[in-house]
XYZ file of C-alpha atoms in Angstrom:
416
model
C -10.165 16.744 35.836
C -8.862 20.324 37.481
C -5.867 17.856 38.516
C -5.015 16.940 35.674
C -1.441 18.178 34.346
C -1.432 20.854 31.294
C 0.790 18.101 29.343
C -1.687 15.590 30.076
C -4.346 17.854 28.777
C -2.433 18.581 25.745
C -2.356 14.672 24.748
C -6.229 14.563 25.255
C -6.570 17.220 23.194
C -4.220 16.083 20.569
C -6.018 12.533 20.429
C -9.191 14.421 19.066
C -7.226 15.919 16.333
C -10.073 17.264 14.617
C -9.177 21.367 14.554
C -13.122 22.117 15.233
C -13.244 19.492 18.168
C -10.231 20.292 19.416
C -10.964 24.198 19.190
C -14.450 23.670 21.333
C -12.749 21.045 23.844
C -10.065 23.705 24.626
C -12.703 26.288 25.648
C -13.628 24.305 28.853
C -11.428 26.584 31.134
C -8.350 28.691 31.475
C -6.044 25.501 31.728
C -7.594 23.827 29.033
C -6.809 26.935 26.491
C -3.105 27.193 28.150
C -2.968 23.509 27.213
C -3.960 24.378 23.323
C -1.149 26.879 23.391
C 1.474 25.292 24.977
C 1.183 21.197 24.312
C -1.328 20.645 21.695
C 0.675 18.154 19.190
C -1.494 17.175 16.451
C -3.972 19.232 14.922
C -6.180 17.856 11.697
C -8.033 20.080 9.230
C -10.334 17.859 6.997
C -13.356 18.379 5.077
C -14.749 15.111 6.014
C -14.416 16.313 9.968
C -16.753 19.217 9.202
C -19.790 19.739 6.539
C -19.109 23.704 7.268
C -15.710 23.412 5.532
C -17.585 22.571 2.495
C -19.948 25.865 2.415
C -16.524 28.122 2.762
C -14.859 30.020 0.645
C -10.822 29.175 0.172
C -9.755 32.850 1.392
C -12.081 32.205 4.632
C -10.778 28.483 4.646
C -7.020 30.037 5.328
C -8.106 33.211 7.629
C -9.399 30.148 9.747
C -6.416 27.818 9.645
C -4.493 30.727 10.305
C -6.008 31.743 13.198
C -6.071 28.290 14.684
C -2.556 27.347 13.965
C -1.270 30.857 15.254
C -2.742 30.141 18.643
C -0.557 26.799 19.407
C 3.308 26.742 19.940
C 4.312 23.139 19.811
C 2.658 21.525 16.824
C 4.371 18.368 15.840
C 1.751 16.882 13.045
C 0.019 18.973 11.040
C -2.584 17.811 8.567
C -4.348 19.619 5.624
C -6.885 17.667 3.601
C -9.433 19.609 1.558
C -10.967 17.771 -1.242
C -13.183 20.482 -2.018
C -10.712 23.349 -2.432
C -8.987 23.993 -5.884
C -6.292 25.883 -4.275
C -5.012 27.984 -1.620
C -2.916 31.200 -2.101
C 0.661 30.687 -1.523
C 1.236 33.846 1.541
C -0.912 32.027 3.862
C 0.741 28.250 3.291
C 4.014 29.786 3.336
C 2.940 31.168 6.898
C 2.012 28.075 8.388
C 5.020 26.104 7.098
C 7.669 28.717 8.798
C 5.737 29.134 11.778
C 5.285 25.763 12.624
C 8.958 24.282 11.006
C 10.974 24.286 14.369
C 8.596 21.856 16.118
C 6.870 19.701 13.289
C 7.734 16.222 12.367
C 4.698 15.024 10.675
C 3.074 17.185 7.554
C -0.060 16.143 5.292
C -0.797 18.248 2.905
C -2.663 18.090 -0.102
C -4.038 21.633 -1.707
C -2.611 23.151 -4.837
C -1.217 26.401 -4.031
C -1.049 29.661 -6.414
C 1.570 30.168 -7.167
C 3.130 26.879 -6.496
C 4.862 26.769 -3.072
C 8.076 24.686 -3.092
C 7.213 22.787 0.182
C 10.296 20.361 -0.102
C 12.477 23.759 0.182
C 10.765 25.239 3.241
C 10.214 21.925 5.186
C 14.192 21.167 4.770
C 16.661 21.158 7.074
C 14.436 20.501 10.106
C 12.959 17.567 12.212
C 10.384 16.381 10.047
C 9.948 12.866 9.784
C 6.680 12.153 7.811
C 5.688 14.223 5.208
C 2.848 13.287 2.792
C 2.123 15.733 -0.391
C -0.688 15.679 -2.741
C -1.575 17.797 -6.063
C 1.644 19.503 -5.436
C 4.526 20.300 -7.538
C 8.179 19.597 -6.781
C 11.046 21.275 -8.448
C 14.816 21.924 -8.472
C 15.633 19.733 -5.833
C 19.290 20.612 -4.351
C 20.582 17.373 -1.957
C 23.014 19.305 -1.112
C 21.332 22.384 0.225
C 17.673 21.034 0.885
C 18.509 17.890 3.065
C 16.002 15.810 5.382
C 18.136 14.629 7.975
C 15.201 12.708 9.936
C 12.508 11.674 7.666
C 11.447 8.295 7.736
C 8.114 8.390 5.880
C 7.605 10.163 2.070
C 4.325 9.883 0.048
C 3.827 11.806 -3.305
C 0.295 11.045 -4.655
C -0.752 13.112 -7.995
C 2.826 15.126 -7.493
C 4.556 16.790 -10.535
C 8.207 15.820 -10.050
C 10.667 15.241 -12.548
C 12.956 11.188 -12.421
C 15.916 13.540 -11.630
C 14.430 15.344 -9.084
C 12.583 12.479 -7.602
C 16.121 10.764 -7.430
C 17.886 13.665 -5.848
C 15.366 13.732 -3.146
C 15.675 10.278 -2.190
C 19.495 11.048 -2.286
C 18.753 14.096 0.720
C 16.567 11.606 2.838
C 19.334 9.325 4.386
C 16.830 7.974 7.028
C 14.066 7.331 4.850
C 12.640 3.671 5.564
C 8.968 3.931 3.325
C 8.236 5.266 -0.070
C 4.705 5.352 -1.970
C 4.113 6.782 -5.341
C 0.873 7.382 -6.475
C 0.402 8.292 -9.992
C 2.823 10.634 -10.234
C 3.479 13.038 -12.816
C 7.039 12.278 -13.941
C 8.579 14.386 -16.131
C 11.794 12.618 -18.481
C 14.706 14.684 -19.638
C 14.819 11.988 -22.298
C 12.494 10.354 -25.272
C 12.874 7.193 -23.134
C 10.902 7.175 -20.002
C 13.422 5.502 -17.176
C 13.526 6.045 -13.846
C 16.453 5.125 -11.481
C 16.122 5.374 -7.352
C 18.715 4.808 -4.972
C 18.457 4.210 -1.168
C 20.338 2.671 0.933
C 18.030 2.939 3.952
C 14.409 2.027 2.004
C 12.408 -1.040 3.115
C 8.968 -0.314 2.203
C 7.830 1.037 -0.998
C 4.168 0.883 -2.607
C 4.024 2.159 -6.319
C 0.740 3.103 -8.256
C -0.471 3.814 -11.523
C 2.848 4.431 -12.695
C 3.819 4.427 -16.454
C 7.485 3.702 -17.101
C 9.824 2.306 -19.982
C 11.936 0.995 -17.616
C 12.345 1.092 -13.459
C 15.243 0.948 -11.721
C 15.090 0.616 -7.944
C 18.625 -0.198 -5.948
C 17.488 -0.487 -2.400
C 20.312 -2.631 -0.454
C 17.436 -2.989 2.521
C 13.958 -3.066 0.817
C 11.913 -5.950 2.373
C 8.207 -4.876 1.006
C 7.531 -4.221 -2.585
C 3.973 -3.305 -3.717
C 3.260 -2.397 -7.259
C -0.216 -1.738 -8.341
C -2.192 -0.872 -11.255
C 1.545 0.237 -13.167
C 2.244 -0.263 -16.950
C 6.281 -1.260 -17.089
C 8.441 -2.363 -20.040
C 10.739 -3.594 -17.622
C 11.274 -3.279 -13.477
C 14.421 -4.331 -12.012
C 15.392 -4.472 -8.150
C 19.168 -4.325 -7.054
C 19.182 -5.357 -3.666
C 21.057 -7.567 -1.193
C 18.347 -9.979 -0.608
C 16.815 -8.636 2.294
C 13.280 -8.434 0.484
C 10.453 -10.581 2.136
C 6.994 -9.665 0.856
C 6.513 -9.309 -3.109
C 3.065 -8.062 -3.589
C 1.961 -7.260 -7.905
C -1.380 -6.675 -8.779
C -2.782 -5.409 -12.044
C 0.768 -4.909 -13.325
C 1.760 -4.631 -16.954
C 5.305 -5.757 -17.473
C 7.676 -7.471 -19.997
C 10.431 -7.856 -17.900
C 10.357 -8.735 -13.813
C 13.564 -8.802 -12.626
C 13.835 -8.891 -8.415
C 16.857 -10.272 -8.185
C 18.869 -13.460 -8.038
C 18.780 -13.578 -3.931
C 15.962 -13.961 -2.688
C 16.392 -16.344 0.378
C 14.387 -14.079 2.876
C 11.223 -14.144 0.454
C 8.257 -15.091 2.781
C 5.208 -13.463 0.710
C 4.563 -13.524 -3.083
C 0.921 -12.103 -3.692
C 0.376 -11.909 -7.882
C -3.103 -10.938 -8.709
C -4.556 -9.825 -12.180
C -1.300 -10.588 -14.116
C -0.181 -11.849 -16.880
C 2.874 -14.693 -15.853
C 4.919 -17.276 -18.086
C 4.958 -19.994 -14.934
C 8.572 -21.167 -15.887
C 9.686 -18.077 -16.109
C 7.997 -16.540 -13.203
C 8.854 -19.867 -10.416
C 12.833 -19.631 -11.373
C 12.468 -15.900 -9.915
C 11.385 -17.151 -6.650
C 12.462 -21.009 -6.666
C 15.350 -19.919 -4.135
C 12.962 -18.908 -1.976
C 12.946 -21.972 0.571
C 11.448 -19.597 3.633
C 8.222 -18.688 1.404
C 5.252 -19.145 3.452
C 2.594 -17.739 1.658
C 2.148 -17.568 -2.146
C -1.147 -16.414 -3.881
C -1.469 -16.259 -7.526
C -5.038 -14.950 -8.228
C -6.806 -14.235 -11.372
C -3.396 -14.661 -13.536
C -3.371 -15.329 -17.013
C -0.594 -17.751 -17.985
C 1.079 -16.311 -21.544
C 1.117 -19.890 -22.729
C -2.340 -21.329 -22.694
C -0.699 -24.834 -21.804
C 1.032 -23.254 -18.796
C -0.391 -24.322 -15.288
C 1.164 -23.964 -11.470
C 2.940 -27.271 -10.831
C 1.955 -28.446 -7.609
C 5.095 -30.746 -7.418
C 7.967 -27.936 -7.642
C 5.983 -25.490 -5.346
C 5.728 -28.647 -2.619
C 9.454 -29.482 -3.380
C 10.766 -26.194 -3.312
C 8.729 -24.139 -0.636
C 8.494 -26.622 2.327
C 7.558 -23.797 4.636
C 4.425 -22.814 2.671
C 1.394 -22.342 5.045
C -0.958 -20.566 3.089
C -1.990 -21.111 -0.612
C -4.085 -19.277 -2.838
C -5.262 -20.043 -6.421
C -7.181 -18.778 -9.100
C -6.764 -19.247 -12.663
C -8.804 -20.427 -15.316
C -8.799 -24.272 -15.816
C -7.925 -26.423 -18.906
C -7.580 -30.176 -19.333
C -4.541 -30.108 -17.334
C -4.622 -28.597 -13.651
C -0.981 -29.284 -12.334
C -1.531 -31.647 -10.014
C 0.996 -34.201 -11.596
C 3.283 -35.692 -8.502
C 2.730 -36.630 -5.360
C 4.636 -34.843 -2.920
C 1.935 -33.403 -0.419
C 1.901 -29.866 0.988
C 2.901 -30.883 4.445
C 2.822 -27.386 6.384
C -0.272 -25.767 4.176
C -3.136 -24.860 6.963
C -4.818 -22.288 4.964
C -5.812 -23.184 1.251
C -8.092 -20.733 -0.954
C -9.545 -21.545 -4.056
C -11.052 -19.387 -7.157
C -13.020 -19.187 -10.259
C -14.140 -17.380 -12.852
C -15.905 -20.136 -15.052
C -17.783 -23.228 -12.434
C -17.043 -26.365 -14.561
C -16.664 -29.924 -13.107
C -12.961 -29.585 -13.918
C -13.070 -27.448 -10.655
C -14.416 -29.833 -8.432
C -11.752 -32.683 -9.554
C -9.075 -29.960 -8.644
C -10.346 -28.773 -5.543
C -10.258 -32.737 -4.237
C -6.983 -32.988 -5.291
C -5.461 -30.544 -3.976
C -6.760 -31.140 -0.418
C -5.220 -34.972 -1.217
C -2.260 -32.926 -1.403
C -2.672 -30.819 1.986
C -2.801 -33.766 5.021
C -2.782 -30.898 7.612
C -5.148 -28.598 6.319
C -7.598 -26.307 8.904
C -9.444 -24.130 6.491
C -10.529 -24.237 2.707
C -11.683 -20.904 1.581
C -13.492 -21.206 -1.860
C -14.023 -18.333 -3.724
C -16.350 -17.710 -7.038
C -18.073 -15.074 -9.303
C -21.760 -15.865 -9.771
C -23.100 -13.764 -12.707
C -26.627 -11.342 -11.627
C -28.571 -12.924 -14.522
C -28.380 -16.763 -14.499
C -29.624 -19.422 -16.656
C -31.040 -22.604 -15.838
C -27.640 -24.475 -16.987
C -25.709 -22.232 -14.957
C -27.509 -22.867 -11.773
C -27.805 -26.630 -12.338
C -23.708 -26.386 -12.574
C -23.663 -24.201 -9.341
C -25.969 -26.948 -7.497
C -24.090 -29.830 -8.901
C -20.364 -28.218 -7.578
C -21.791 -27.057 -4.010
C -23.502 -30.626 -3.697
C -19.881 -32.281 -4.756
C -17.938 -30.137 -2.311
C -20.578 -31.285 0.392
C -19.381 -34.485 -0.491
C -16.274 -34.140 -0.565
C -15.914 -32.451 2.905
C -17.452 -35.353 4.376
C -13.953 -37.020 4.114
C -12.633 -33.950 5.701
C -14.246 -33.244 8.939
C -11.393 -31.202 10.578
C -11.111 -28.490 7.863
C -13.460 -25.392 8.417
C -14.751 -24.626 4.874
C -15.885 -21.263 3.736
C -17.571 -19.784 0.624
C -16.921 -16.170 -0.658
C -19.075 -15.343 -3.764
C -19.328 -12.190 -5.570
């Protein structure tokens, strides 16, 4: 160990991340202390890493963090996550940011400050590549002054920010590729809650727990879009057809528009969502390269609507993974004869088990000649009547008999 270069020791200490572990390890000898001072590039203060953090007053934590940071000279990644701390004083937080600003590449911070510290202002015009903020406020963004020339990833969780400031912030990040918004407190200047975001470099966007009248995203290069737990009257994506992965999870939206150019779309994953199948299908019908389609726990706006497998098989010839779970009625959508030639994984689920489900499974198996794996997912109540037990037993027996015809297919059951 004594022959290791100090740069290598610095990398070893950086892989430990947790501040307590790094401090203990650096006490090994003089050479390790030198590596700690001059070559440590990653440091994390997380309340889950050390139980003592929970017992320390905020002022004592501020001193501890300050003393630790100020013993380093080359920090590139600083993470401070203290869930039990209500707030830090502004002075030490500013001191941490100013001390590390010339070398810092990643900042993860989730503690409120009193008075509020404009972290955007303190971190701008530097080489920061990743910025993750939670439980803070962002105000008065000036893109002509507060530029982030190197920022590639931005995450805002439970952050108070106006729609205008968020738009200006994206303008100040010409290389931004990843954007995460989780339950932001978005202030509006007008009575109608409308947010417009524009980014030519953005590739991945994740939006959770956002409520707006209208959300317009203009992103020419976006490839992955994930909306979760959102309430929107309208969502509109304006781009150049680069979208590859669309995921919608428990979203209420009256008008959804992802553009007409969807040729590059490969994955569509929709769950806990009310859809009008003709309108939804028309939105993705040009996605000839679609490989994965998941419609799970969806509710059809018209109770007579179902997923039309004939149109699915014709319009999505490259489909390899198909997942379906919705309330079956008299019509299962098995009309037509076109096979799903490339489907190798079939995942089917129910909310209420019935004989119709068994027929549906059998019909789908016939349409998938090259199937390799069948996954059956179901909900089983804790308190089951005798009739429910009989239905489940009957279904299991029917599946066993059915699968004797498909010995090449692996069968997996998942109950909850």
